[in-house]
XYZ file of N, CA and C in Angstrom:
432
model
N -58.809 -40.491 -32.139
C -58.916 -41.226 -31.794
C -58.041 -42.881 -32.304
N -58.142 -43.756 -30.666
C -57.047 -45.090 -30.481
C -57.417 -45.172 -31.768
N -56.324 -45.914 -32.075
C -56.914 -47.565 -32.728
C -57.038 -48.835 -31.567
N -58.444 -49.383 -32.959
C -59.172 -50.461 -31.509
C -58.901 -51.707 -32.715
N -58.394 -52.365 -31.870
C -58.671 -54.077 -32.257
C -59.845 -54.318 -32.557
N -60.625 -54.959 -34.084
C -61.854 -55.170 -33.678
C -62.218 -56.505 -33.013
N -63.552 -56.918 -32.665
C -63.682 -58.117 -32.369
C -64.748 -58.850 -32.443
N -64.909 -59.104 -34.015
C -66.200 -59.058 -34.839
C -65.014 -60.142 -35.228
N -65.953 -61.478 -35.423
C -64.921 -62.958 -36.667
C -65.040 -62.234 -38.031
N -64.177 -62.671 -38.725
C -63.997 -62.166 -40.266
C -63.463 -60.973 -40.555
N -63.381 -60.262 -39.593
C -62.673 -58.888 -40.063
C -60.926 -58.792 -38.808
N -60.183 -60.204 -38.609
C -59.238 -59.927 -38.064
C -57.857 -58.910 -39.457
N -58.171 -59.176 -39.975
C -56.793 -57.978 -41.171
C -57.385 -56.146 -40.893
N -58.739 -56.092 -39.865
C -59.050 -54.484 -40.422
C -57.943 -54.242 -39.563
N -57.348 -53.060 -39.172
C -56.426 -52.670 -38.759
C -56.809 -51.746 -37.840
N -58.259 -50.810 -38.024
C -58.894 -50.255 -36.690
C -60.151 -50.023 -36.801
N -60.994 -49.734 -36.128
C -62.268 -49.447 -36.566
C -62.378 -47.584 -36.325
N -62.727 -47.055 -37.169
C -62.673 -45.598 -37.541
C -64.005 -44.824 -37.042
N -65.106 -45.786 -37.484
C -66.428 -45.526 -37.155
C -67.105 -46.294 -36.043
N -67.227 -45.975 -35.151
C -68.143 -46.955 -33.607
C -69.327 -47.046 -34.449
N -70.037 -47.967 -34.168
C -71.139 -48.524 -34.633
C -72.376 -47.232 -33.830
N -72.423 -47.015 -32.561
C -73.039 -45.902 -31.811
C -73.261 -44.316 -32.931
N -71.770 -44.330 -33.460
C -71.414 -42.850 -33.673
C -73.065 -43.219 -35.244
N -72.518 -44.438 -35.232
C -73.531 -44.792 -37.082
C -74.509 -44.343 -36.442
N -75.477 -45.556 -36.006
C -76.357 -44.654 -35.343
C -77.322 -43.635 -35.114
N -76.795 -42.743 -33.882
C -76.593 -41.164 -33.741
C -76.809 -40.763 -35.316
N -75.770 -40.783 -36.581
C -76.074 -40.098 -37.377
C -76.458 -40.477 -38.513
N -77.229 -41.697 -38.581
C -78.459 -42.162 -38.651
C -79.642 -41.703 -38.565
N -80.072 -41.329 -37.953
C -81.207 -41.031 -36.872
C -81.451 -38.780 -37.431
N -79.988 -38.391 -37.149
C -80.306 -37.183 -37.096
C -80.461 -37.169 -38.599
N -80.042 -37.468 -39.764
C -79.857 -37.843 -40.954
C -81.317 -37.663 -41.181
N -81.670 -38.238 -41.093
C -82.955 -39.016 -41.164
C -84.262 -38.003 -40.912
N -83.742 -36.843 -39.349
C -85.045 -35.846 -38.946
C -84.594 -34.956 -39.822
N -83.419 -34.839 -40.429
C -83.291 -33.405 -41.878
C -83.648 -34.165 -42.456
N -83.593 -34.903 -43.107
C -84.408 -35.242 -45.018
C -85.939 -35.425 -44.679
N -86.428 -35.822 -42.919
C -87.907 -35.989 -43.651
C -88.694 -34.271 -43.392
N -87.203 -33.544 -42.690
C -88.010 -31.811 -42.915
C -87.672 -31.267 -44.113
N -86.635 -31.882 -44.631
C -86.280 -30.914 -45.942
C -87.743 -31.210 -46.807
N -88.512 -32.865 -46.919
C -89.620 -32.874 -47.506
C -90.822 -32.839 -46.861
N -91.356 -32.103 -46.232
C -92.372 -32.683 -44.622
C -93.432 -32.769 -45.897
N -94.370 -33.076 -47.127
C -95.418 -32.985 -47.601
C -95.091 -33.876 -48.682
N -93.660 -34.135 -49.317
C -94.055 -35.189 -50.436
C -93.143 -35.971 -50.890
N -93.540 -36.736 -51.769
C -92.714 -38.602 -52.045
C -91.103 -38.526 -52.191
N -90.378 -38.964 -52.252
C -89.015 -38.679 -52.513
C -88.470 -39.827 -53.366
N -88.070 -39.747 -54.215
C -86.734 -40.705 -54.910
C -85.894 -40.886 -53.955
N -85.724 -41.709 -53.907
C -84.280 -42.205 -52.733
C -83.362 -43.224 -54.591
N -82.632 -43.340 -55.040
C -81.655 -43.702 -55.509
C -79.846 -43.801 -54.291
N -79.977 -45.540 -54.209
C -78.967 -45.969 -53.514
C -78.021 -46.139 -54.519
N -76.455 -45.919 -53.919
C -75.239 -46.562 -54.780
C -74.827 -47.988 -53.927
N -75.290 -48.221 -54.723
C -74.977 -50.375 -54.032
C -73.029 -50.486 -54.551
N -72.896 -51.208 -53.971
C -73.379 -52.210 -52.599
C -72.679 -51.119 -51.643
N -72.135 -50.067 -51.887
C -71.119 -49.748 -50.454
C -72.556 -48.570 -49.600
N -73.314 -48.179 -50.198
C -74.937 -47.328 -49.300
C -76.038 -48.645 -49.287
N -75.752 -49.968 -49.745
C -77.155 -50.722 -49.220
C -77.975 -51.212 -47.960
N -76.994 -50.892 -46.930
C -76.862 -51.585 -45.041
C -77.533 -49.606 -44.681
N -76.300 -48.934 -45.138
C -76.880 -47.652 -44.557
C -77.862 -46.620 -45.091
N -78.365 -47.395 -46.437
C -80.414 -46.407 -46.973
C -81.244 -47.398 -46.542
N -80.873 -48.650 -46.172
C -81.963 -49.274 -45.203
C -81.823 -48.718 -43.984
N -80.943 -49.033 -42.884
C -81.409 -47.939 -42.192
C -81.671 -46.712 -42.261
N -81.325 -45.609 -42.920
C -81.659 -44.414 -43.536
C -83.172 -44.197 -43.668
N -83.881 -45.192 -44.766
C -85.003 -45.241 -45.012
C -85.658 -44.940 -44.037
N -85.841 -46.474 -42.778
C -85.919 -46.197 -41.853
C -86.736 -44.946 -40.467
N -85.748 -44.443 -41.146
C -85.776 -43.131 -40.331
C -86.267 -41.652 -40.953
N -86.291 -41.933 -42.108
C -87.541 -40.639 -42.702
C -88.350 -41.075 -42.719
N -89.018 -41.905 -42.173
C -90.941 -41.886 -42.158
C -91.369 -40.467 -43.139
N -91.501 -40.844 -44.295
C -92.045 -40.284 -45.972
C -92.255 -41.590 -46.657
N -93.257 -40.887 -47.266
C -92.989 -41.507 -48.597
C -92.038 -41.773 -49.794
N -91.820 -43.432 -49.753
C -90.987 -43.102 -50.463
C -90.847 -44.028 -51.512
N -89.852 -43.821 -52.405
C -89.726 -44.911 -54.118
C -88.724 -44.938 -54.159
N -87.997 -45.963 -54.201
C -86.176 -46.661 -54.579
C -85.977 -47.132 -55.659
N -84.995 -47.106 -55.689
C -83.957 -47.664 -56.991
C -82.768 -47.412 -56.619
N -81.632 -48.513 -57.143
C -80.267 -49.050 -57.157
C -79.976 -48.247 -58.487
N -78.126 -47.742 -58.044
C -77.763 -47.515 -58.842
C -75.790 -48.057 -58.746
N -75.699 -48.971 -60.033
C -74.437 -49.829 -59.110
C -73.188 -48.657 -60.041
N -71.692 -48.541 -59.640
C -71.014 -47.755 -60.103
C -69.966 -48.958 -59.524
N -68.522 -48.581 -60.521
C -67.444 -49.883 -60.077
C -66.275 -48.851 -60.037
N -65.865 -47.914 -58.663
C -64.762 -47.002 -58.893
C -63.461 -47.967 -58.254
N -63.639 -48.639 -56.954
C -62.834 -48.870 -56.338
C -62.333 -50.453 -57.191
N -62.928 -51.391 -57.989
C -62.593 -52.091 -58.486
C -61.273 -53.148 -57.700
N -61.952 -53.981 -56.941
C -60.830 -54.925 -56.032
C -59.813 -54.526 -54.909
N -59.694 -52.621 -55.063
C -58.828 -52.388 -54.162
C -59.258 -51.333 -53.348
N -58.653 -50.531 -52.341
C -59.368 -50.274 -51.083
C -59.294 -48.481 -51.332
N -59.191 -48.401 -52.384
C -58.861 -47.120 -52.609
C -59.247 -46.855 -54.286
N -60.088 -45.576 -54.645
C -60.836 -45.976 -55.773
C -59.809 -45.231 -56.870
N -59.594 -45.873 -58.328
C -58.914 -46.012 -59.034
C -59.673 -45.999 -60.114
N -58.506 -45.103 -61.113
C -59.203 -43.854 -61.970
C -60.973 -43.341 -62.117
N -62.265 -43.427 -63.241
C -62.778 -42.811 -63.156
C -63.524 -43.349 -62.962
N -65.352 -43.561 -61.942
C -66.191 -44.372 -61.440
C -66.907 -44.389 -62.907
N -67.770 -45.719 -63.256
C -67.838 -45.555 -64.536
C -69.373 -46.795 -64.172
N -70.313 -46.661 -64.264
C -71.731 -46.875 -63.855
C -71.946 -48.454 -65.007
N -72.408 -49.714 -63.814
C -72.408 -50.771 -64.291
C -73.801 -50.935 -64.351
N -74.599 -50.039 -63.686
C -76.021 -50.484 -63.499
C -76.595 -49.404 -63.479
N -77.254 -48.936 -64.417
C -78.067 -47.987 -64.385
C -79.174 -47.810 -63.587
N -80.248 -47.197 -63.371
C -81.560 -46.590 -62.817
C -82.884 -46.762 -63.924
N -83.712 -47.839 -62.707
C -84.785 -48.705 -63.695
C -86.087 -47.957 -63.581
N -86.308 -46.597 -62.707
C -87.310 -45.786 -62.876
C -87.435 -44.487 -63.242
N -88.138 -43.550 -63.098
C -88.680 -42.416 -64.171
C -88.642 -41.585 -63.137
N -87.685 -40.855 -62.778
C -87.182 -39.768 -62.398
C -87.631 -38.462 -62.699
N -88.433 -38.193 -63.728
C -88.307 -36.956 -64.622
C -89.030 -35.946 -62.902
N -88.772 -34.678 -63.373
C -89.468 -34.335 -62.419
C -90.072 -34.606 -61.086
N -89.062 -35.143 -60.062
C -89.145 -35.586 -59.267
C -88.358 -35.088 -57.920
N -88.132 -35.706 -56.541
C -87.492 -35.074 -55.630
C -86.041 -36.152 -55.917
N -85.010 -36.265 -55.499
C -84.441 -37.226 -56.021
C -83.324 -36.865 -54.936
N -83.378 -38.171 -53.925
C -82.059 -38.424 -52.966
C -81.626 -38.921 -53.029
N -80.078 -38.723 -53.375
C -79.160 -39.403 -53.428
C -78.615 -40.629 -52.865
N -77.954 -41.582 -51.631
C -77.488 -41.871 -50.888
C -76.226 -42.356 -50.903
N -74.988 -42.188 -50.668
C -74.069 -43.196 -50.526
C -73.470 -43.261 -49.438
N -73.069 -44.315 -49.029
C -71.852 -44.109 -47.813
C -70.666 -43.572 -47.443
N -70.056 -43.541 -48.045
C -68.864 -42.640 -48.054
C -68.364 -42.126 -48.699
N -68.442 -40.651 -47.835
C -67.712 -39.379 -49.441
C -66.154 -39.788 -49.332
N -65.603 -40.431 -50.216
C -63.710 -40.153 -50.545
C -63.571 -39.450 -51.229
N -63.603 -39.339 -52.613
C -63.073 -38.202 -53.364
C -63.982 -37.652 -54.224
N -65.138 -37.670 -53.762
C -66.680 -37.199 -54.497
C -66.372 -37.422 -55.770
N -65.392 -38.580 -56.601
C -65.765 -38.691 -57.909
C -66.983 -39.565 -58.406
N -66.847 -40.741 -57.019
C -68.347 -41.418 -57.738
C -69.941 -40.421 -57.759
N -69.633 -39.243 -56.593
C -70.979 -38.556 -56.441
C -71.303 -37.823 -57.427
N -70.129 -37.471 -58.049
C -70.062 -36.625 -59.360
C -70.610 -36.715 -60.133
N -70.190 -37.972 -60.911
C -70.452 -39.103 -61.762
C -72.239 -39.051 -61.806
N -72.638 -39.994 -60.936
C -74.020 -39.840 -60.236
C -74.669 -38.608 -60.079
N -73.731 -37.876 -59.941
C -75.154 -36.773 -59.622
C -75.720 -36.001 -61.828
N -74.722 -36.291 -62.180
C -74.246 -35.448 -63.266
C -75.422 -35.979 -64.887
N -75.479 -37.744 -64.131
C -76.020 -38.673 -65.062
C -77.789 -38.459 -64.210
N -78.009 -37.736 -63.296
C -79.540 -38.060 -62.677
C -79.971 -36.488 -63.036
N -78.585 -36.001 -63.323
C -79.486 -34.165 -63.788
C -80.098 -34.342 -65.136
N -78.851 -35.325 -65.789
C -79.443 -35.459 -67.527
C -81.202 -35.540 -67.408
N -81.448 -36.608 -66.001
C -83.012 -37.140 -66.749
C -83.884 -35.911 -65.845
N -83.854 -35.180 -66.260
C -84.539 -34.355 -64.880
C -85.744 -34.180 -64.123
N -85.006 -34.456 -63.140
C -85.412 -34.339 -61.125
C -85.952 -32.847 -61.395
N -86.600 -32.541 -60.185
C -87.226 -31.516 -59.931
C -85.843 -31.188 -59.128
N -85.674 -31.781 -58.229
C -84.176 -31.690 -57.498
C -83.611 -33.238 -57.250
N -82.084 -32.465 -56.794
C -81.217 -34.226 -56.777
C -80.562 -33.198 -55.342
N -80.698 -34.076 -53.965
C -79.749 -33.639 -52.630
C -78.674 -34.958 -52.368
N -77.651 -34.877 -52.270
C -76.803 -36.357 -51.936
C -76.997 -35.886 -50.728
N -77.309 -37.438 -50.224
C -77.067 -37.721 -48.598
C -75.673 -38.922 -47.628
N -74.741 -38.823 -47.411
C -73.727 -39.649 -46.972
C -73.711 -40.147 -45.996
N -73.773 -40.642 -45.131
C -73.552 -40.644 -43.454
C -71.913 -40.079 -43.078
N -71.173 -40.442 -44.008
C -69.943 -40.108 -43.861
C -68.795 -39.421 -44.438
N -67.995 -38.803 -44.160
C -66.781 -38.611 -44.949
C -65.176 -39.313 -44.570
N -64.985 -39.442 -45.381
C -63.167 -40.196 -45.759
C -62.443 -39.377 -43.987
N -62.202 -38.079 -45.079
C -61.328 -37.410 -44.388
C -62.169 -36.298 -43.051
N -63.584 -35.773 -43.401
C -63.882 -35.145 -42.015
C -64.197 -35.800 -40.835
N -65.026 -37.068 -40.994
C -65.287 -37.444 -39.551
C -66.759 -37.065 -40.638
N -67.868 -37.613 -39.125
C -68.682 -36.368 -38.948
C -69.673 -35.436 -39.417
N -70.697 -34.846 -40.043
C -70.796 -34.105 -40.674
C -72.737 -33.492 -39.537
């Protein structure tokens, strides 16, 4: 994909746009359909990793069209850098009980997998019925 200079104010330092708005919308719509199909008659407990997944999670939840309980978890892995540095740390954990619940873990970009691994391990210790991750994009492979 050729480098494109962004036309949006406030992001002039951005070298290129890797994922277009239309690509994101298509991915969110498709992922929402897949998730709704995986939980046809069940309420889903969604855990969004913030700050990164906040907007993606909001858009995705609009597409799922199932009963949902939502909680957020905050993880620090970038620490003011543009690349992951060190082991991710849980800054703010869950506030709802997820025992025996089907948990959908939402993150925006799967980069090294370290953050997702730390959060999945934490969630598994809380005895959910199931835990499945959902990511919009992978840094290396592009859309799934």
